[in-house]
mmCIF file of C-alpha atoms in Angstrom:
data_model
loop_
_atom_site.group_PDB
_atom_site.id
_atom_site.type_symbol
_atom_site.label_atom_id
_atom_site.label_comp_id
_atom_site.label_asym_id
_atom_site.label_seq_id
_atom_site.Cartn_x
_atom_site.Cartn_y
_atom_site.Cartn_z
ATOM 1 C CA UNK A 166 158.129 127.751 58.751
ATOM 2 C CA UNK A 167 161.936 127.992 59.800
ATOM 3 C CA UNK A 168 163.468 125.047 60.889
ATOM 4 C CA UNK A 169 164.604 124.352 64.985
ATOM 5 C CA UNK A 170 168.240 125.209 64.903
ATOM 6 C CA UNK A 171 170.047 122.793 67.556
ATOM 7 C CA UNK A 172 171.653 125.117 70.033
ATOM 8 C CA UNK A 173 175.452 124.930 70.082
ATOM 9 C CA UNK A 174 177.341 125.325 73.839
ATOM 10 C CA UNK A 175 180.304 126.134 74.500
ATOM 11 C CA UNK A 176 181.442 124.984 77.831
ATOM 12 C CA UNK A 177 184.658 127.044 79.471
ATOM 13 C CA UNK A 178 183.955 126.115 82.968
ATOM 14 C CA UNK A 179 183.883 122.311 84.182
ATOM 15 C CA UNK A 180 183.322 120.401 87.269
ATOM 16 C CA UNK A 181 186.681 120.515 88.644
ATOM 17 C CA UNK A 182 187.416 124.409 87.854
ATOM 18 C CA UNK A 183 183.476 125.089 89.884
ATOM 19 C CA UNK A 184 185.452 122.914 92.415
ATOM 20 C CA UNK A 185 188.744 124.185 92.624
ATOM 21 C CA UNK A 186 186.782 127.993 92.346
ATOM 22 C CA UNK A 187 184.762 127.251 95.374
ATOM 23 C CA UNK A 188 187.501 126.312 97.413
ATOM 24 C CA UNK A 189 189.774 129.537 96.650
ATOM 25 C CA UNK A 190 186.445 132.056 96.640
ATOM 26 C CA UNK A 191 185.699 130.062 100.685
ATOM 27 C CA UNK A 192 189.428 129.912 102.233
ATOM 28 C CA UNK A 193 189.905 133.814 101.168
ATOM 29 C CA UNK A 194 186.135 135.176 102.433
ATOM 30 C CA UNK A 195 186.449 133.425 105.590
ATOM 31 C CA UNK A 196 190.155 134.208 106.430
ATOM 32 C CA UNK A 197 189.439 138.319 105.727
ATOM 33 C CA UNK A 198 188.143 140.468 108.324
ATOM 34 C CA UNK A 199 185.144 141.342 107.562
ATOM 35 C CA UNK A 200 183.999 137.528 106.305
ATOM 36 C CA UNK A 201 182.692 137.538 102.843
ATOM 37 C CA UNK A 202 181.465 134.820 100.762
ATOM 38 C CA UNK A 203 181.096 135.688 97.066
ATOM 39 C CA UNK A 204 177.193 135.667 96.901
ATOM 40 C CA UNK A 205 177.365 132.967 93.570
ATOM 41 C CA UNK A 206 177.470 130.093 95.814
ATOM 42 C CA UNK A 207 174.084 130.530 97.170
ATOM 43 C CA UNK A 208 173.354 129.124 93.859
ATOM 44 C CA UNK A 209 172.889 125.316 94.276
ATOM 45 C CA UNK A 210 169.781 123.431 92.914
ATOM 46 C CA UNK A 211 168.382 124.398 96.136
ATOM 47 C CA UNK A 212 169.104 127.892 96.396
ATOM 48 C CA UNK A 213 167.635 128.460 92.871
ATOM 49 C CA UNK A 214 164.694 127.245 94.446
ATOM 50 C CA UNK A 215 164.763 129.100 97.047
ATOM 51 C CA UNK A 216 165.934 132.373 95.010
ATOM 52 C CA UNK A 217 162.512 131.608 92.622
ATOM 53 C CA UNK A 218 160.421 131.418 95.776
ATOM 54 C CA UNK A 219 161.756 134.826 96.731
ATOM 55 C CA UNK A 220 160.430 136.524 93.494
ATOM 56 C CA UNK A 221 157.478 135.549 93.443
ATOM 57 C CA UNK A 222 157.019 137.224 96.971
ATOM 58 C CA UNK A 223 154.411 140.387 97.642
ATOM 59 C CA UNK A 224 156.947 142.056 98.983
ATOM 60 C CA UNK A 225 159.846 141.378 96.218
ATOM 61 C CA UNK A 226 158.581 144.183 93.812
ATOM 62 C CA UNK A 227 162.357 143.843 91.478
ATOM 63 C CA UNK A 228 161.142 141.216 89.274
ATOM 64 C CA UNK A 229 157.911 142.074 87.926
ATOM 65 C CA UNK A 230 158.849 145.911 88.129
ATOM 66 C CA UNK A 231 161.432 144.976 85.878
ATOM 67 C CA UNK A 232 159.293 141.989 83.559
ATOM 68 C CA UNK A 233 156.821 144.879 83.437
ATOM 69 C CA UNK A 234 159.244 147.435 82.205
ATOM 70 C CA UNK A 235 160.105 144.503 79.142
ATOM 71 C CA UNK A 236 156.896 144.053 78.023
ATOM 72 C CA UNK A 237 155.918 147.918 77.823
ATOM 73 C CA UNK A 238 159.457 148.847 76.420
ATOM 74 C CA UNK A 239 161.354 145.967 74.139
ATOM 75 C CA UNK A 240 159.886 147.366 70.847
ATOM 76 C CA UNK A 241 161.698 150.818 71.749
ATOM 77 C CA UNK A 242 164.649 148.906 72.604
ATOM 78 C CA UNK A 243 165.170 147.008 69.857
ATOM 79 C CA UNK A 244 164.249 149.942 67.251
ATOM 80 C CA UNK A 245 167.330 152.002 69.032
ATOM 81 C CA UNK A 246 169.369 148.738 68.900
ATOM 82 C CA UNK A 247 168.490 147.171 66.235
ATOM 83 C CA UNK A 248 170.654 144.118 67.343
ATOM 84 C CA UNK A 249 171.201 141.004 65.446
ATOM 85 C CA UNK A 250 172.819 139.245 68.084
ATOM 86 C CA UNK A 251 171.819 139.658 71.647
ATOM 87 C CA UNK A 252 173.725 138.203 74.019
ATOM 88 C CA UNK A 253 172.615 137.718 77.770
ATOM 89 C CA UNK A 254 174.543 137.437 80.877
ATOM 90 C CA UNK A 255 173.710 135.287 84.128
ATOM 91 C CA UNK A 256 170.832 134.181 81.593
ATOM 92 C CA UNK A 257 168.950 131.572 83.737
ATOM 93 C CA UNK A 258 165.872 130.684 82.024
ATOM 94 C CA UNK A 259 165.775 134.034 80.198
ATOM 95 C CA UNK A 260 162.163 133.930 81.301
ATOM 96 C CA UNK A 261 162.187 137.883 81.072
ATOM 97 C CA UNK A 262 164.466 138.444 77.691
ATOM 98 C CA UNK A 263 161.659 137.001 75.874
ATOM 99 C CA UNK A 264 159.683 140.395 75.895
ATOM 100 C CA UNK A 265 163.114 141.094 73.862
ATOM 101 C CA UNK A 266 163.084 138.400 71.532
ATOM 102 C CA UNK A 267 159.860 138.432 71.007
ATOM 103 C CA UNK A 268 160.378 142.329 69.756
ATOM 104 C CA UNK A 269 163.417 141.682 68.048
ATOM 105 C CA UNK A 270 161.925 138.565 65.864
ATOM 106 C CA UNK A 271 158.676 140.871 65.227
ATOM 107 C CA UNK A 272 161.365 143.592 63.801
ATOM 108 C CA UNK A 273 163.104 141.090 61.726
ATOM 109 C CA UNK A 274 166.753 142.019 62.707
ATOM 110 C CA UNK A 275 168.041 138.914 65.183
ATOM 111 C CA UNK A 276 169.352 136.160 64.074
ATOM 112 C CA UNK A 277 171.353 134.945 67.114
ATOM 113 C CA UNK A 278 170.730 134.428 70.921
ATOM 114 C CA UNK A 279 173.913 133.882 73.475
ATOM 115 C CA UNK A 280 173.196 133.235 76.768
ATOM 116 C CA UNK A 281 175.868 133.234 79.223
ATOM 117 C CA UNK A 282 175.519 131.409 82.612
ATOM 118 C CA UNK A 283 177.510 129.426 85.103
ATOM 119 C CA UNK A 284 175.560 126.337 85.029
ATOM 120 C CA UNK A 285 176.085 123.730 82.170
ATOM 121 C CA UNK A 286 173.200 121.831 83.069
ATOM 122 C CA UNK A 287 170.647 124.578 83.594
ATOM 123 C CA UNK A 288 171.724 126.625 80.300
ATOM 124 C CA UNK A 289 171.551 123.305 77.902
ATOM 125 C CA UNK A 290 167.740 122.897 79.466
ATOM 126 C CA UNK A 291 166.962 126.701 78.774
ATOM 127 C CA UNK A 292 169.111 126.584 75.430
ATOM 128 C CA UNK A 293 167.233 124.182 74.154
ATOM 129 C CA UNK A 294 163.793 125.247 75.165
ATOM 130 C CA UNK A 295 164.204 128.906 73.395
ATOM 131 C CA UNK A 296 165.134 126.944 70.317
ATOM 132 C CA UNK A 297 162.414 125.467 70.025
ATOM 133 C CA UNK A 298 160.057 128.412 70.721
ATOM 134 C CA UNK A 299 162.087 130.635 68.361
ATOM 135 C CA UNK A 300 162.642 128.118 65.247
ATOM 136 C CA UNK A 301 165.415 129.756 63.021
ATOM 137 C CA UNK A 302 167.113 131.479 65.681
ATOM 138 C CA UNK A 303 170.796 130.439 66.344
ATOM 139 C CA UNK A 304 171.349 129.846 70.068
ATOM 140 C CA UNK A 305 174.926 129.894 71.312
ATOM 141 C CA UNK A 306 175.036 129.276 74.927
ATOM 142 C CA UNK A 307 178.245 129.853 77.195
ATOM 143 C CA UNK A 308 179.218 128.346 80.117
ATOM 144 C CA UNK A 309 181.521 130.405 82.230
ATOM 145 C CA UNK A 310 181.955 132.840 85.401
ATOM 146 C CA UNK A 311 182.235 136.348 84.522
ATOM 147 C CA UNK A 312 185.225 136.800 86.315
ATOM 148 C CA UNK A 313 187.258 134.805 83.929
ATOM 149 C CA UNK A 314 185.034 134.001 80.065
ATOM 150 C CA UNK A 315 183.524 137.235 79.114
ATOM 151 C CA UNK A 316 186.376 137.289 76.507
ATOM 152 C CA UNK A 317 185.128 134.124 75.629
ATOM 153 C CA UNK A 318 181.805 135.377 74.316
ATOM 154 C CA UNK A 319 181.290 134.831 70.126
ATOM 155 C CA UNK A 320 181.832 138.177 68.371
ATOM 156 C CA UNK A 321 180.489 139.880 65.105
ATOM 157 C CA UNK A 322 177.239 141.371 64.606
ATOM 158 C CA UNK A 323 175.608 144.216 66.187
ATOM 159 C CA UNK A 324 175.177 143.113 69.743
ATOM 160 C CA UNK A 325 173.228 144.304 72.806
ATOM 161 C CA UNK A 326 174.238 143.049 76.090
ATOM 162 C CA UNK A 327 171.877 142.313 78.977
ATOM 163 C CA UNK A 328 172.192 142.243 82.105
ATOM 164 C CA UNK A 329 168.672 141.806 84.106
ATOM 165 C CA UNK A 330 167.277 141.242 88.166
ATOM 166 C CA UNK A 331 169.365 143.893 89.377
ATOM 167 C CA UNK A 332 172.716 142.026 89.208
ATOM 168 C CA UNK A 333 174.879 144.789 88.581
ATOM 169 C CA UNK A 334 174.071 145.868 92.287
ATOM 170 C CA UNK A 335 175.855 142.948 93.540
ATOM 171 C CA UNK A 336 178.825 144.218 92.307
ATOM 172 C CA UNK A 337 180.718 146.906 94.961
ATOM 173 C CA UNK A 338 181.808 149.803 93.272
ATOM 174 C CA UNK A 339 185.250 149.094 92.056
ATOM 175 C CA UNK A 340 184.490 145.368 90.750
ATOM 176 C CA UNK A 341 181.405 147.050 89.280
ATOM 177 C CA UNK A 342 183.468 149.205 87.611
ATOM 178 C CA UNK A 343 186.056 146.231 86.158
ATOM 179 C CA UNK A 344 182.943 144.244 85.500
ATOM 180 C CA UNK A 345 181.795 146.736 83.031
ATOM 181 C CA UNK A 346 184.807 147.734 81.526
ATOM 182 C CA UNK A 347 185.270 144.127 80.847
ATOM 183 C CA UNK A 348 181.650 143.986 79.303
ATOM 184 C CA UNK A 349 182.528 147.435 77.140
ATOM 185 C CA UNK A 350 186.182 145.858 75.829
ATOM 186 C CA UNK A 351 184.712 142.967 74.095
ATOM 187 C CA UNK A 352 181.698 145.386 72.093
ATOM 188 C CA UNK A 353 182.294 147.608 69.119
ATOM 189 C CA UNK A 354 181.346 151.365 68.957
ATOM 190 C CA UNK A 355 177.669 151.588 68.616
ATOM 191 C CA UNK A 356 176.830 148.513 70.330
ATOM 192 C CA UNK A 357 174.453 148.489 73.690
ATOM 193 C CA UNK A 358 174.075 147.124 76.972
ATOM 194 C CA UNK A 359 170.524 146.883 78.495
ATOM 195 C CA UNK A 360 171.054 146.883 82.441
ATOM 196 C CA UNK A 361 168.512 146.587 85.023
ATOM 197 C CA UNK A 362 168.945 148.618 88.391
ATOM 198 C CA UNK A 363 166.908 148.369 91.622
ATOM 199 C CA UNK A 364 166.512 152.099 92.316
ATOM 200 C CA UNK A 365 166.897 153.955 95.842
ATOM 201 C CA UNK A 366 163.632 154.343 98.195
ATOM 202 C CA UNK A 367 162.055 154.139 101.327
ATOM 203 C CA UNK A 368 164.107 152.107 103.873
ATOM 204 C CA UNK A 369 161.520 149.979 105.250
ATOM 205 C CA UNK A 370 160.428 148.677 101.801
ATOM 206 C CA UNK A 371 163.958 147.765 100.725
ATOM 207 C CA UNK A 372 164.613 145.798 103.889
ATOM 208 C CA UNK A 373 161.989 144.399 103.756
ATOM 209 C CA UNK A 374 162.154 143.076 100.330
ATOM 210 C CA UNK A 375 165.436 141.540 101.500
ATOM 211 C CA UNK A 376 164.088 140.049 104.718
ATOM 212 C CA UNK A 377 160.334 138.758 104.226
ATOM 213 C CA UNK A 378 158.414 137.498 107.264
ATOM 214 C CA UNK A 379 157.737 134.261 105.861
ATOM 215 C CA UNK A 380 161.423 133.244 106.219
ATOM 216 C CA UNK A 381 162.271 132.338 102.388
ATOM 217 C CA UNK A 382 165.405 135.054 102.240
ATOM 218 C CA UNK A 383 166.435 133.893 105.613
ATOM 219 C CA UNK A 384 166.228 130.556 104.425
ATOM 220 C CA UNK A 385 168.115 131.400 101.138
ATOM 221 C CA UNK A 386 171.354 132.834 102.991
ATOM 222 C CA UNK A 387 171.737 129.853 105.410
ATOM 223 C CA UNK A 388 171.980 127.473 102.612
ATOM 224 C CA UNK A 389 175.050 128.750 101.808
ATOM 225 C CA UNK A 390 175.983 126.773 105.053
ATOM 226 C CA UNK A 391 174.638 123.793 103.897
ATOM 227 C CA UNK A 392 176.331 124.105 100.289
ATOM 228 C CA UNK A 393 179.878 124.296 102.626
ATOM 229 C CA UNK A 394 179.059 121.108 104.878
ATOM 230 C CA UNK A 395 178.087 119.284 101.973
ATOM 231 C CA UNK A 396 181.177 120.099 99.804
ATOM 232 C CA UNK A 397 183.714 120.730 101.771
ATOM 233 C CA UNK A 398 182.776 118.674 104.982
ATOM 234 C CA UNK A 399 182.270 121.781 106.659
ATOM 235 C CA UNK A 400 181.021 121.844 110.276
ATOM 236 C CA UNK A 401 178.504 124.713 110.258
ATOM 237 C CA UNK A 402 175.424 124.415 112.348
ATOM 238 C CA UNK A 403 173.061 126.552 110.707
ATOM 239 C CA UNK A 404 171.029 126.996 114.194
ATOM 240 C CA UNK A 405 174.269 129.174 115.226
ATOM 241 C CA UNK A 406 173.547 131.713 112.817
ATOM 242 C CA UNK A 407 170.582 134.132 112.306
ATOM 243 C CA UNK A 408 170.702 136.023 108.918
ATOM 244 C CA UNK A 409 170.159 139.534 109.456
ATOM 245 C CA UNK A 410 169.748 142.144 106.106
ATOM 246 C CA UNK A 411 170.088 145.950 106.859
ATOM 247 C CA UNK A 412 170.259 149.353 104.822
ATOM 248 C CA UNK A 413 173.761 150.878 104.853
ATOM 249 C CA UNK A 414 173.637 154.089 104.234
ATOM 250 C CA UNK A 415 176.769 155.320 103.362
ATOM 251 C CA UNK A 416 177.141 152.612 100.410
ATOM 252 C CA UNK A 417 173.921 152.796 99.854
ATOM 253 C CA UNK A 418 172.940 149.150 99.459
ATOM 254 C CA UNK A 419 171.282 146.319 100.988
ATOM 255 C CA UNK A 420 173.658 144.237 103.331
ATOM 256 C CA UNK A 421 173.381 140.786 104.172
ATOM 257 C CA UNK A 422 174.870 138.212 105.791
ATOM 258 C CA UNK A 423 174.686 135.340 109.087
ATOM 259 C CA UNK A 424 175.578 136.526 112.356
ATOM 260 C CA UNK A 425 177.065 134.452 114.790
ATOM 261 C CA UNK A 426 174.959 133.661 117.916
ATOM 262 C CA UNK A 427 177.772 132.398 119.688
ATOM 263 C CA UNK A 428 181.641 132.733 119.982
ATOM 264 C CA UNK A 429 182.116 129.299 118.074
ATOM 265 C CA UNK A 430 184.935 127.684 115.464
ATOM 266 C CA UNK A 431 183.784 125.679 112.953
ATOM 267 C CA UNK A 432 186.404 123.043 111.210
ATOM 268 C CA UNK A 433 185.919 122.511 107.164
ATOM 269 C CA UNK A 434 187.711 119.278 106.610
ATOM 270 C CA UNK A 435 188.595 119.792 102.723
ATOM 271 C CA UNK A 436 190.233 122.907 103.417
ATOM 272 C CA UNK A 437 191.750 122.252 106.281
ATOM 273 C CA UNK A 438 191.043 125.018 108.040
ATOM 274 C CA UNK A 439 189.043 126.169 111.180
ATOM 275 C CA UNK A 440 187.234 129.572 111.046
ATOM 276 C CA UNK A 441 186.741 131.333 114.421
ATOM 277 C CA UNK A 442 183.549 133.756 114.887
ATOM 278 C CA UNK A 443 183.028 136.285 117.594
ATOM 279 C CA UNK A 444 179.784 136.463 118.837
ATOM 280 C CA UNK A 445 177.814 138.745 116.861
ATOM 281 C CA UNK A 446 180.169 138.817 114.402
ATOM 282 C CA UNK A 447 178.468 138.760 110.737
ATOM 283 C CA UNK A 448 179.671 136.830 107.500
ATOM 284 C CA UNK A 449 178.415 138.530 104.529
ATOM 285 C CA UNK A 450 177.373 136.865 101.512
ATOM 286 C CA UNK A 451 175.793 139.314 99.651
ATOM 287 C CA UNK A 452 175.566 143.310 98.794
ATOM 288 C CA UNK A 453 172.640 144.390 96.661
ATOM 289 C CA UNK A 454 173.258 148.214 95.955
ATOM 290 C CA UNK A 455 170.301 150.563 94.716
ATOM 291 C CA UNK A 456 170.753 153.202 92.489
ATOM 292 C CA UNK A 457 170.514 157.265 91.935
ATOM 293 C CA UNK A 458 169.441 157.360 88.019
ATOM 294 C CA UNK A 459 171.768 160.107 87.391
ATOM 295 C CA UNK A 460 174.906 158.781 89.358
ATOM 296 C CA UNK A 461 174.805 155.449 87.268
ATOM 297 C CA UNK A 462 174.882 156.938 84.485
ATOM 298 C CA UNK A 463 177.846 158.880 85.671
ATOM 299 C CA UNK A 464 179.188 155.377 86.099
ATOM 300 C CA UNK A 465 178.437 154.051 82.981
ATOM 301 C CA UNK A 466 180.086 157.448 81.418
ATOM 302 C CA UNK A 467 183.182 156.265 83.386
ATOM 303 C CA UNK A 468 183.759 153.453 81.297
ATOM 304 C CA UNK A 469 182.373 154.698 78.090
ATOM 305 C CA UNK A 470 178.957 153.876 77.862
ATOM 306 C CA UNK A 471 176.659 156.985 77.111
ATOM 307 C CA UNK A 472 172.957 156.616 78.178
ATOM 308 C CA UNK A 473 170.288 156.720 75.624
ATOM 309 C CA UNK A 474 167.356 155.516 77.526
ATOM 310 C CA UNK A 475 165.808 155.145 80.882
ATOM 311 C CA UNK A 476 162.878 153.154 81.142
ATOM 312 C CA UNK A 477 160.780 153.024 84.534
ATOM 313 C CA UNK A 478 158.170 151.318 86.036
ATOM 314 C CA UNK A 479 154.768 152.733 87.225
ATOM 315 C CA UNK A 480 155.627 153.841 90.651
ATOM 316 C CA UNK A 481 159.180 154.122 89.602
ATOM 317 C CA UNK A 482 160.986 151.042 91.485
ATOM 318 C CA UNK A 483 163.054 149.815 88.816
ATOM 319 C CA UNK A 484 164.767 151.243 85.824
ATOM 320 C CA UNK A 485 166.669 149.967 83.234
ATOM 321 C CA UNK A 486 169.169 151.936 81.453
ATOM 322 C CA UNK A 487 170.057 151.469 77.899
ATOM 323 C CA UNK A 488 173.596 153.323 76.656
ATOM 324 C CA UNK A 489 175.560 152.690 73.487
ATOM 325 C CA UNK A 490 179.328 152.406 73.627
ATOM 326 C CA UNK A 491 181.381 155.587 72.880
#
């Protein structure tokens, strides 16, 4: 029996640069009209939690559309891949890559796992865990933000890229379109990217996937208040806001974001800076766009990334697209 390989980590984003990153991502999304917070700082220890409650919600059908796509689809994806490193990108646990490694070890052709995530903490926990339940894999785990340290990911090998939970949708069109060219200059010609899409449908189910009754999402967008009071001595009073999440049709994505119940200013003491609100006025903090199969793909052409495969669920929620690199 192979051996547990010790997972290596290589750690391009510290403390001070998460610190110093908040502060600049804050002072420019609430000085622009419209507001807009980059949605990555929902992302505390407590919105994690939060995030995890809202999967496992009835009416949150992304995640196990997409876990069930994995499991009925990974040994497909690794035969047309036939990766030996695989390399995943806001990893998390990796909780749903393992239908992938668990294909790709059956096949024989990995040898090396690289997840990439923003949280030190979090990806030594998960790094080490997928060690030990893959013994002889090599697991290289990279801290960064993928605005700055995709350039920063190990090369070599045949690689497929992933990109799960419908992330790419929280990307507007023209950063989704840097993002990806990004993601295609650091892969070779015949490489792949995996990418999982939340796909267009019936109005009332989206929203409402976005804005359960129970009060979880609603909950998971305020704390983005509490995440500013407690770093930045911010002055938000959470009761002052109501989250609201609508379709917009013309973009075609989900919006959401706080409205303001009141005209109000709010001072943030570490930036020195007070933020004015209108009444009704709404600060968004996060875009999740759904997808036409056939206009993504356009997309992905854009940037030179030719579909191979799309792989849906039953009732045809979710798909994930895999394309090679031109």
């Amino acid at each position: 029996m192979a051996d547990v390989i010790i997972p290596q980590i290589d750690v391009h984003l510290g403390p001070d640069d998460l610190d110093a990153a908040l502060r600049a991502d804050l002072r420019e999304g609430l000085t622009i009209a419209p507001k807009d917070l980059p949605p990555k700082w929902l992302y505390d220890t407590r919105g994690s939690d939060l995030f995890d409650q809202i999967t496992r919600l009835p009416e949150y059908y992304p995640t196990e559309a997409e876990r069930s796509i994995l499991l009925a689809h990974a040994d497909d994806i690794v035969a047309r891949t036939r990766a030996e490193t695989i390399v995943e990108l806001g990893a998390g646990t990796s909780d749903k890559t393992r239908a992938l490694l668990d294909a790709a070890r059956a096949e024989g052709t990995i040898r090396r796992f690289i997840p990439f995530d923003v949280s030190e903490t979090f990806l030594r926990d998960a790094a080490l865990l997928l060690a030990e339940r893959y013994p002889g894999l090599e697991v290289h785990g990279v801290v960064g933000d993928f605005d700055r340290h995709l350039d920063r990911i190990p090369q070599g090998d045949r690689r497929l890229i992933v990109l799960l939970g419908g992330t790419i949708g929280n990307f507007q069109p023209v950063e989704r379109k840097e993002f990806l060219s990004d993601i295609v200059a650091g892969l070779q010609p015949g490489d792949h990217v995996l990418l999982g899409t939340d796909l267009i449908k019936s109005v009332a189910r989206m929203e409402l996937a976005y804005d359960d009754p129970e009060g979880v999402s609603a909950a998971f967008a305020t704390n983005v208040l509490h995440v500013m009071n407690r770093t930045l001595g911010a002055e938000f009073d959470p009761s002052h806001f109501e989250y609201v999440a609508r379709w917009d049709h013309d973009n075609e994505w989900i919006d959401m974001g706080l409205r303001s119940r009141r005209e109000q200013a709010v001072h943030i003491a570490e930036l020195d800076l007070d933020v004015h609100f209108d009444e009704g006025e709404i600060m968004r903090n996060e875009v999740s766009s759904k997808f036409d199969t056939e206009v993504f793909s356009d997309e992905l052409a854009a940037v030179g990334l030719d579909v191979v495969a799309w792989y849906h669920d039953d009732d045809r929620d979710f798909g994930v697209s895999l394309s090679t690199v031109r």
